[in-house]
Structures are given as structure tokens and as C-alpha cells.
Amino acid sequence: MKIIPDKDTIKTVMSDLKAGKYVIPRFQREFVWPSKKIVYLAESLDKNFPIGVITSWRTNRDTFGGRNGVIEALSNNGTKNDIKLIIDGQQRITSIAILYFANEIALLIKNNPNLLSKKISKTINDAIKGVILYKEKFYERTKFLEMCEDMGMS
């Protein structure tokens, strides 16, 4: 077996996810991160901190199937061939998808309340609210620091 690292950007991974190229196999546990961890991940991304790797296995869709979760709700199921099964990093990639596609996920949940479990839907809503609050605080802090610099107080 040959291991080949991909150095894809988040934008590329999210585009591939949306195209159905990423699948979370049924043997993976469900998405369990609380909203607080999603907000911490957003902070890490915002500060350009490393967030770890996502390990995937290129295979075909029939190998292990997929679970019914956030990623599957977002994707258009793509092709049956050349998909990437998420082996490690499911919580991170799902959290990034929640952040990246927040508006679309909120609309999916609104239009189909039974699409995801109530627990996951609540986690998503709480995470989005938490990230908005974080961004507002970051913006206020940045403006305060700029004001201090303008006043020669840095």
C-alpha cells in the first residue's frame, strides 16, 4: 500500500465534500463534538493554529457505505468511484463543514427538521451562535487595539 499525503486547502476539501467525494463510513461513531469544541476549532483556524490531519482512504462508495450525518446531508452523493472514506478526523471535518456551510446547513435543517437528530441540530445551532459571538468579540478587540494604536498607546 502506498501512502500519499494530500495538501489540500480547506476550500478544496469542502468543495470535494460537497461533490460527494468524502464519506464517513458506518463503522465510525456519530458526530459527538459539543458546540464549544467547534468554536475552539474556529478560533484555532482563525489564528492559523495547526488543527491536525484528516486521514482518508481512497476507495469506492460500496466498500463501507456511509452514515446519515451532516456531511452526507450536504453532499450530492457524487460518484460511486474514487471517494475518500474518512478514517480519522471525522469530528474535525464535520465541524469545519458546519462552519463553512453554516447558512446552507441552517436552511437544510429548517426545511427538513428530521434530516439530522435533534441533538446534532442543536449542537450546530449553538456552534454557529458561538462562532458569531467569537467573531464579534474578535472584531471589538481588533477595533480597540487599532484605536489604541491610533492614539499612540500601543
Coordinates of N, CA and C in Angstrom, one line a residue:
M1 N 0.8 -1.2 0.0 CA 0.0 0.0 0.0 C 0.9 1.2 0.0
K2 N 0.5 2.2 -0.8 CA 1.3 3.4 -0.9 C 0.5 4.6 -0.2
I3 N 1.2 5.3 0.7 CA 0.6 6.4 1.4 C 1.0 7.7 0.7
I4 N 0.0 8.5 0.3 CA 0.3 9.7 -0.4 C -0.4 10.8 0.3
P5 N 0.4 11.8 0.9 CA -0.3 12.9 1.6 C -0.8 13.9 0.6
D6 N -2.0 14.4 0.8 CA -2.6 15.5 0.1 C -2.4 16.7 0.9
K7 N -2.1 17.8 0.3 CA -2.0 19.1 1.0 C -3.1 20.0 0.5
D8 N -4.3 19.6 0.5 CA -5.5 20.3 0.0 C -5.8 21.5 1.0
T9 N -6.3 22.6 0.4 CA -6.8 23.6 1.3 C -8.2 23.3 1.8
I10 N -8.6 24.0 2.8 CA -10.0 23.8 3.4 C -11.0 24.0 2.3
K11 N -10.8 25.0 1.4 CA -11.7 25.3 0.4 C -11.8 24.1 -0.6
T12 N -10.7 23.4 -0.9 CA -10.7 22.3 -1.8 C -11.4 21.1 -1.1
V13 N -11.1 20.9 0.1 CA -11.7 19.8 0.9 C -13.2 20.0 0.9
M14 N -13.7 21.2 1.2 CA -15.1 21.5 1.3 C -15.8 21.3 0.0
S15 N -15.1 21.7 -1.1 CA -15.7 21.5 -2.4 C -15.8 20.1 -2.8
D16 N -14.8 19.3 -2.4 CA -14.8 17.8 -2.7 C -15.9 17.2 -1.8
L17 N -16.0 17.6 -0.6 CA -17.1 17.1 0.3 C -18.5 17.4 -0.3
K18 N -18.7 18.6 -0.7 CA -19.9 19.0 -1.4 C -20.2 18.1 -2.6
A19 N -19.2 17.8 -3.3 CA -19.3 16.9 -4.5 C -19.5 15.5 -4.2
G20 N -19.5 15.1 -2.9 CA -19.8 13.7 -2.5 C -18.5 12.9 -2.5
K21 N -17.3 13.5 -2.6 CA -16.1 12.7 -2.6 C -15.6 12.2 -1.3
Y22 N -16.2 12.8 -0.2 CA -15.8 12.3 1.2 C -17.0 11.6 1.8
V23 N -16.8 10.5 2.4 CA -17.9 9.7 3.0 C -17.4 9.3 4.4
I24 N -18.3 9.4 5.4 CA -18.0 8.9 6.7 C -18.5 7.5 6.7
P25 N -17.7 6.5 6.9 CA -18.2 5.1 6.9 C -19.0 4.8 8.1
R26 N -19.9 3.8 7.9 CA -20.8 3.4 9.0 C -20.1 2.9 10.3
F27 N -18.8 2.4 10.1 CA -18.1 2.0 11.3 C -17.6 3.1 12.2
Q28 N -17.7 4.3 11.7 CA -17.3 5.5 12.5 C -18.4 5.8 13.5
R29 N -18.0 6.3 14.7 CA -19.0 6.8 15.6 C -19.7 8.0 15.0
E30 N -20.9 8.4 15.6 CA -21.6 9.5 15.2 C -20.8 10.8 15.5
F31 N -21.2 11.9 15.0 CA -20.7 13.2 15.3 C -21.1 13.5 16.8
V32 N -20.0 13.8 17.6 CA -20.3 14.0 19.0 C -19.7 15.2 19.6
W33 N -19.0 16.0 18.8 CA -18.4 17.2 19.4 C -19.5 18.2 19.9
P34 N -19.3 18.7 21.1 CA -20.2 19.8 21.6 C -19.9 21.1 20.9
S35 N -20.8 22.0 20.9 CA -20.6 23.3 20.2 C -19.4 24.0 20.6
K36 N -19.0 23.9 21.9 CA -17.8 24.5 22.4 C -16.6 24.1 21.7
K37 N -16.4 22.8 21.4 CA -15.3 22.4 20.7 C -15.2 22.9 19.2
I38 N -16.4 23.0 18.6 CA -16.5 23.6 17.3 C -16.0 25.1 17.3
V39 N -16.4 25.8 18.3 CA -16.0 27.2 18.5 C -14.5 27.2 18.7
Y40 N -13.9 26.4 19.5 CA -12.5 26.3 19.7 C -11.7 26.0 18.4
L41 N -12.3 25.1 17.6 CA -11.7 24.8 16.3 C -11.7 26.1 15.4
A42 N -12.8 26.8 15.4 CA -13.0 28.0 14.6 C -11.9 29.0 15.1
E43 N -11.7 29.1 16.4 CA -10.7 30.1 16.9 C -9.3 29.6 16.4
S44 N -9.0 28.3 16.5 CA -7.7 27.8 16.0 C -7.5 28.1 14.5
L45 N -8.5 27.9 13.7 CA -8.4 28.2 12.3 C -8.2 29.7 12.1
D46 N -8.9 30.6 12.9 CA -8.8 32.0 12.7 C -7.4 32.5 13.1
K47 N -6.8 31.8 14.0 CA -5.4 32.2 14.5 C -4.3 31.4 13.7
N48 N -4.7 30.7 12.7 CA -3.8 29.9 11.9 C -3.0 28.9 12.7
F49 N -3.6 28.3 13.8 CA -3.0 27.3 14.6 C -3.2 25.9 13.8
P50 N -2.3 25.0 14.0 CA -2.4 23.7 13.4 C -3.7 23.0 14.0
I51 N -4.4 22.3 13.2 CA -5.6 21.6 13.7 C -5.5 20.1 13.5
G52 N -4.3 19.6 13.1 CA -4.2 18.1 13.0 C -4.5 17.7 11.5
V53 N -4.5 16.4 11.3 CA -4.7 15.9 10.0 C -6.0 15.2 9.9
I54 N -6.4 15.0 8.7 CA -7.6 14.1 8.4 C -7.1 13.0 7.5
T55 N -7.3 11.8 8.0 CA -6.9 10.6 7.3 C -8.0 10.0 6.5
S56 N -7.8 9.8 5.2 CA -8.9 9.2 4.4 C -8.3 8.1 3.6
W57 N -9.2 7.3 3.1 CA -8.8 6.1 2.3 C -9.5 6.2 1.0
R58 N -8.8 6.3 -0.2 CA -9.4 6.3 -1.5 C -10.0 4.9 -1.8
T59 N -11.2 4.9 -2.1 CA -11.9 3.6 -2.4 C -13.1 3.9 -3.2
N60 N -14.0 2.9 -3.3 CA -15.3 3.2 -4.0 C -16.4 3.2 -2.9
R61 N -17.5 3.8 -3.2 CA -18.6 4.0 -2.3 C -19.2 2.8 -1.7
D62 N -19.1 1.7 -2.4 CA -19.8 0.4 -2.0 C -18.9 -0.3 -0.9
T63 N -17.7 0.2 -0.6 CA -16.9 -0.5 0.3 C -17.5 -0.6 1.7
F64 N -17.8 0.5 2.3 CA -18.4 0.5 3.6 C -19.7 1.4 3.8
G65 N -20.1 1.9 2.7 CA -21.3 2.7 2.7 C -21.0 4.0 3.5
G66 N -22.1 4.7 3.9 CA -21.9 5.9 4.6 C -23.0 6.1 5.7
R67 N -22.7 6.9 6.7 CA -23.7 7.2 7.7 C -24.6 8.3 7.2
N68 N -25.7 8.5 7.9 CA -26.5 9.7 7.6 C -26.2 10.8 8.6
G69 N -25.4 11.7 8.1 CA -25.0 12.8 9.0 C -24.8 14.1 8.3
V70 N -24.1 15.0 8.9 CA -24.0 16.4 8.3 C -23.4 16.3 6.9
I71 N -22.3 15.6 6.8 CA -21.6 15.5 5.5 C -22.4 14.9 4.4
E72 N -23.1 13.9 4.8 CA -24.0 13.2 3.8 C -25.1 14.1 3.4
A73 N -25.7 14.9 4.3 CA -26.8 15.8 4.1 C -26.3 16.9 3.1
L74 N -25.1 17.3 3.2 CA -24.5 18.4 2.4 C -24.2 17.9 1.0
S75 N -23.7 16.7 0.8 CA -23.2 16.3 -0.4 C -24.3 15.8 -1.4
N76 N -23.9 15.8 -2.7 CA -24.8 15.4 -3.7 C -24.6 13.9 -4.0
N77 N -24.0 13.2 -3.2 CA -23.6 11.7 -3.3 C -22.6 11.4 -4.3
G78 N -22.2 12.4 -5.1 CA -21.1 12.2 -6.1 C -21.2 10.9 -6.9
T79 N -20.0 10.4 -7.2 CA -19.9 9.2 -7.9 C -19.7 8.0 -7.0
K80 N -19.8 6.8 -7.5 CA -19.5 5.6 -6.7 C -18.0 5.3 -6.7
N81 N -17.3 5.9 -7.5 CA -15.8 5.6 -7.6 C -15.0 6.8 -7.0
D82 N -13.8 6.4 -6.7 CA -12.8 7.4 -6.2 C -13.4 8.4 -5.2
I83 N -13.9 7.8 -4.1 CA -14.3 8.6 -2.9 C -13.2 8.4 -1.8
K84 N -13.3 9.2 -0.8 CA -12.4 9.2 0.3 C -13.2 8.9 1.5
L85 N -12.9 7.7 2.1 CA -13.6 7.4 3.4 C -12.8 8.1 4.5
I86 N -13.5 8.8 5.4 CA -12.8 9.4 6.5 C -12.4 8.4 7.5
I87 N -11.2 8.1 7.7 CA -10.7 7.1 8.7 C -10.4 7.8 10.0
D88 N -9.8 9.0 10.0 CA -9.6 9.7 11.2 C -9.8 11.2 11.0
G89 N -10.4 11.9 11.9 CA -10.6 13.3 11.7 C -12.1 13.7 11.4
Q90 N -13.0 12.7 11.6 CA -14.4 12.9 11.3 C -15.0 14.1 12.1
Q91 N -14.6 14.2 13.4 CA -15.1 15.3 14.2 C -14.7 16.7 13.6
R92 N -13.4 16.7 13.2 CA -12.8 18.0 12.7 C -13.4 18.3 11.3
I93 N -13.5 17.4 10.4 CA -14.0 17.7 9.1 C -15.5 18.0 9.1
T94 N -16.2 17.4 10.0 CA -17.7 17.7 10.2 C -17.8 19.1 10.8
S95 N -17.0 19.4 11.7 CA -17.0 20.7 12.4 C -16.7 21.8 11.4
I96 N -15.7 21.6 10.6 CA -15.3 22.6 9.5 C -16.4 22.7 8.5
A97 N -17.1 21.6 8.2 CA -18.2 21.7 7.2 C -19.3 22.5 7.9
I98 N -19.6 22.3 9.2 CA -20.6 23.1 9.9 C -20.3 24.6 9.8
L99 N -19.0 24.9 10.0 CA -18.6 26.3 10.0 C -18.7 26.9 8.5
Y100 N -18.2 26.1 7.6 CA -18.1 26.5 6.2 C -19.4 26.7 5.5
F101 N -20.3 25.8 5.8 CA -21.6 25.8 5.2 C -22.8 26.1 6.2
A102 N -22.5 27.0 7.1 CA -23.4 27.3 8.2 C -24.8 27.7 7.7
N103 N -24.8 28.6 6.7 CA -26.1 29.1 6.2 C -26.9 28.0 5.5
E104 N -26.2 27.2 4.7 CA -26.8 26.1 4.0 C -27.3 25.0 4.9
I105 N -26.6 24.7 5.9 CA -27.0 23.7 6.9 C -28.2 24.2 7.7
A106 N -28.2 25.4 8.1 CA -29.3 26.0 8.8 C -30.6 25.9 8.0
L107 N -30.4 26.2 6.7 CA -31.6 26.1 5.7 C -32.1 24.7 5.6
L108 N -31.1 23.8 5.4 CA -31.5 22.3 5.3 C -32.3 21.9 6.5
I109 N -31.8 22.3 7.7 CA -32.5 21.9 9.0 C -33.9 22.5 9.0
K110 N -33.9 23.8 8.7 CA -35.2 24.5 8.7 C -36.2 23.8 7.8
N111 N -35.8 23.5 6.6 CA -36.7 22.9 5.6 C -37.0 21.4 5.8
N112 N -36.1 20.7 6.6 CA -36.3 19.3 6.9 C -35.9 19.1 8.3
P113 N -36.7 19.4 9.3 CA -36.4 19.2 10.7 C -35.9 17.9 11.1
N114 N -36.3 16.8 10.4 CA -35.9 15.4 10.7 C -34.7 15.0 10.0
L115 N -34.0 15.8 9.3 CA -32.8 15.5 8.5 C -31.7 14.9 9.4
L116 N -31.5 15.6 10.5 CA -30.5 15.2 11.5 C -31.1 15.0 12.8
S117 N -30.4 14.4 13.7 CA -31.0 14.2 15.1 C -31.2 15.6 15.7
K118 N -32.1 15.7 16.7 CA -32.3 16.9 17.4 C -31.0 17.4 18.1
K119 N -30.3 16.4 18.7 CA -29.1 16.7 19.4 C -28.0 17.4 18.4
I120 N -27.9 16.8 17.3 CA -26.9 17.3 16.3 C -27.4 18.7 15.8
S121 N -28.6 18.8 15.5 CA -29.2 20.1 15.1 C -29.0 21.2 16.1
K122 N -29.2 20.9 17.4 CA -29.0 21.9 18.5 C -27.5 22.2 18.6
T123 N -26.6 21.2 18.5 CA -25.2 21.4 18.5 C -24.7 22.4 17.4
I124 N -25.3 22.1 16.2 CA -24.9 23.0 15.1 C -25.4 24.4 15.3
N125 N -26.6 24.6 15.7 CA -27.1 25.9 16.0 C -26.3 26.6 17.1
D126 N -26.0 25.9 18.2 CA -25.2 26.5 19.3 C -23.8 26.9 18.8
A127 N -23.2 26.0 18.0 CA -21.9 26.3 17.4 C -21.9 27.5 16.6
I128 N -22.9 27.7 15.7 CA -22.9 28.8 14.8 C -23.1 30.1 15.7
K129 N -23.9 30.1 16.7 CA -24.1 31.2 17.6 C -22.8 31.5 18.3
G130 N -22.1 30.5 18.8 CA -20.8 30.7 19.4 C -19.8 31.3 18.6
V131 N -19.7 30.9 17.3 CA -18.7 31.4 16.4 C -19.0 32.9 16.1
I132 N -20.3 33.2 16.0 CA -20.7 34.6 15.7 C -20.3 35.5 16.9
L133 N -20.5 35.0 18.1 CA -20.1 35.7 19.3 C -18.6 35.9 19.3
Y134 N -17.9 34.8 19.0 CA -16.4 34.9 19.0 C -15.9 35.9 18.0
K135 N -16.5 35.9 16.8 CA -16.1 36.9 15.8 C -16.4 38.3 16.2
E136 N -17.6 38.5 16.9 CA -17.9 39.9 17.4 C -16.9 40.3 18.4
K137 N -16.5 39.4 19.3 CA -15.5 39.8 20.3 C -14.2 40.1 19.7
F138 N -13.8 39.2 18.7 CA -12.5 39.4 18.0 C -12.5 40.8 17.3
Y139 N -13.7 41.1 16.6 CA -13.8 42.4 15.9 C -13.7 43.5 16.9
E140 N -14.4 43.4 18.0 CA -14.4 44.5 19.0 C -12.9 44.7 19.5
R141 N -12.2 43.6 19.8 CA -10.9 43.6 20.3 C -9.9 44.2 19.3
T142 N -10.1 43.8 18.1 CA -9.3 44.4 17.0 C -9.5 45.9 16.8
K143 N -10.7 46.3 16.9 CA -11.0 47.7 16.8 C -10.4 48.5 17.9
F144 N -10.5 47.9 19.1 CA -10.0 48.5 20.3 C -8.5 48.7 20.2
L145 N -7.8 47.7 19.7 CA -6.3 47.7 19.5 C -5.9 48.8 18.5
E146 N -6.7 48.8 17.4 CA -6.5 49.8 16.4 C -6.6 51.2 16.9
M147 N -7.7 51.4 17.7 CA -7.9 52.7 18.4 C -6.7 53.1 19.3
C148 N -6.2 52.1 20.0 CA -5.1 52.4 20.9 C -3.9 52.8 20.1
E149 N -3.7 52.1 19.0 CA -2.5 52.4 18.1 C -2.7 53.8 17.6
D150 N -3.9 54.2 17.1 CA -4.2 55.5 16.6 C -3.9 56.6 17.6
M151 N -4.1 56.3 18.9 CA -3.9 57.2 20.0 C -2.5 57.2 20.5
G152 N -1.6 56.3 19.9 CA -0.2 56.2 20.3 C -0.1 55.5 21.6
M153 N -1.0 54.6 21.9 CA -1.0 53.8 23.2 C -0.5 52.4 23.0
S154 N 0.1 52.1 21.9 CA 0.5 50.6 21.7 C 1.8 50.3 22.3

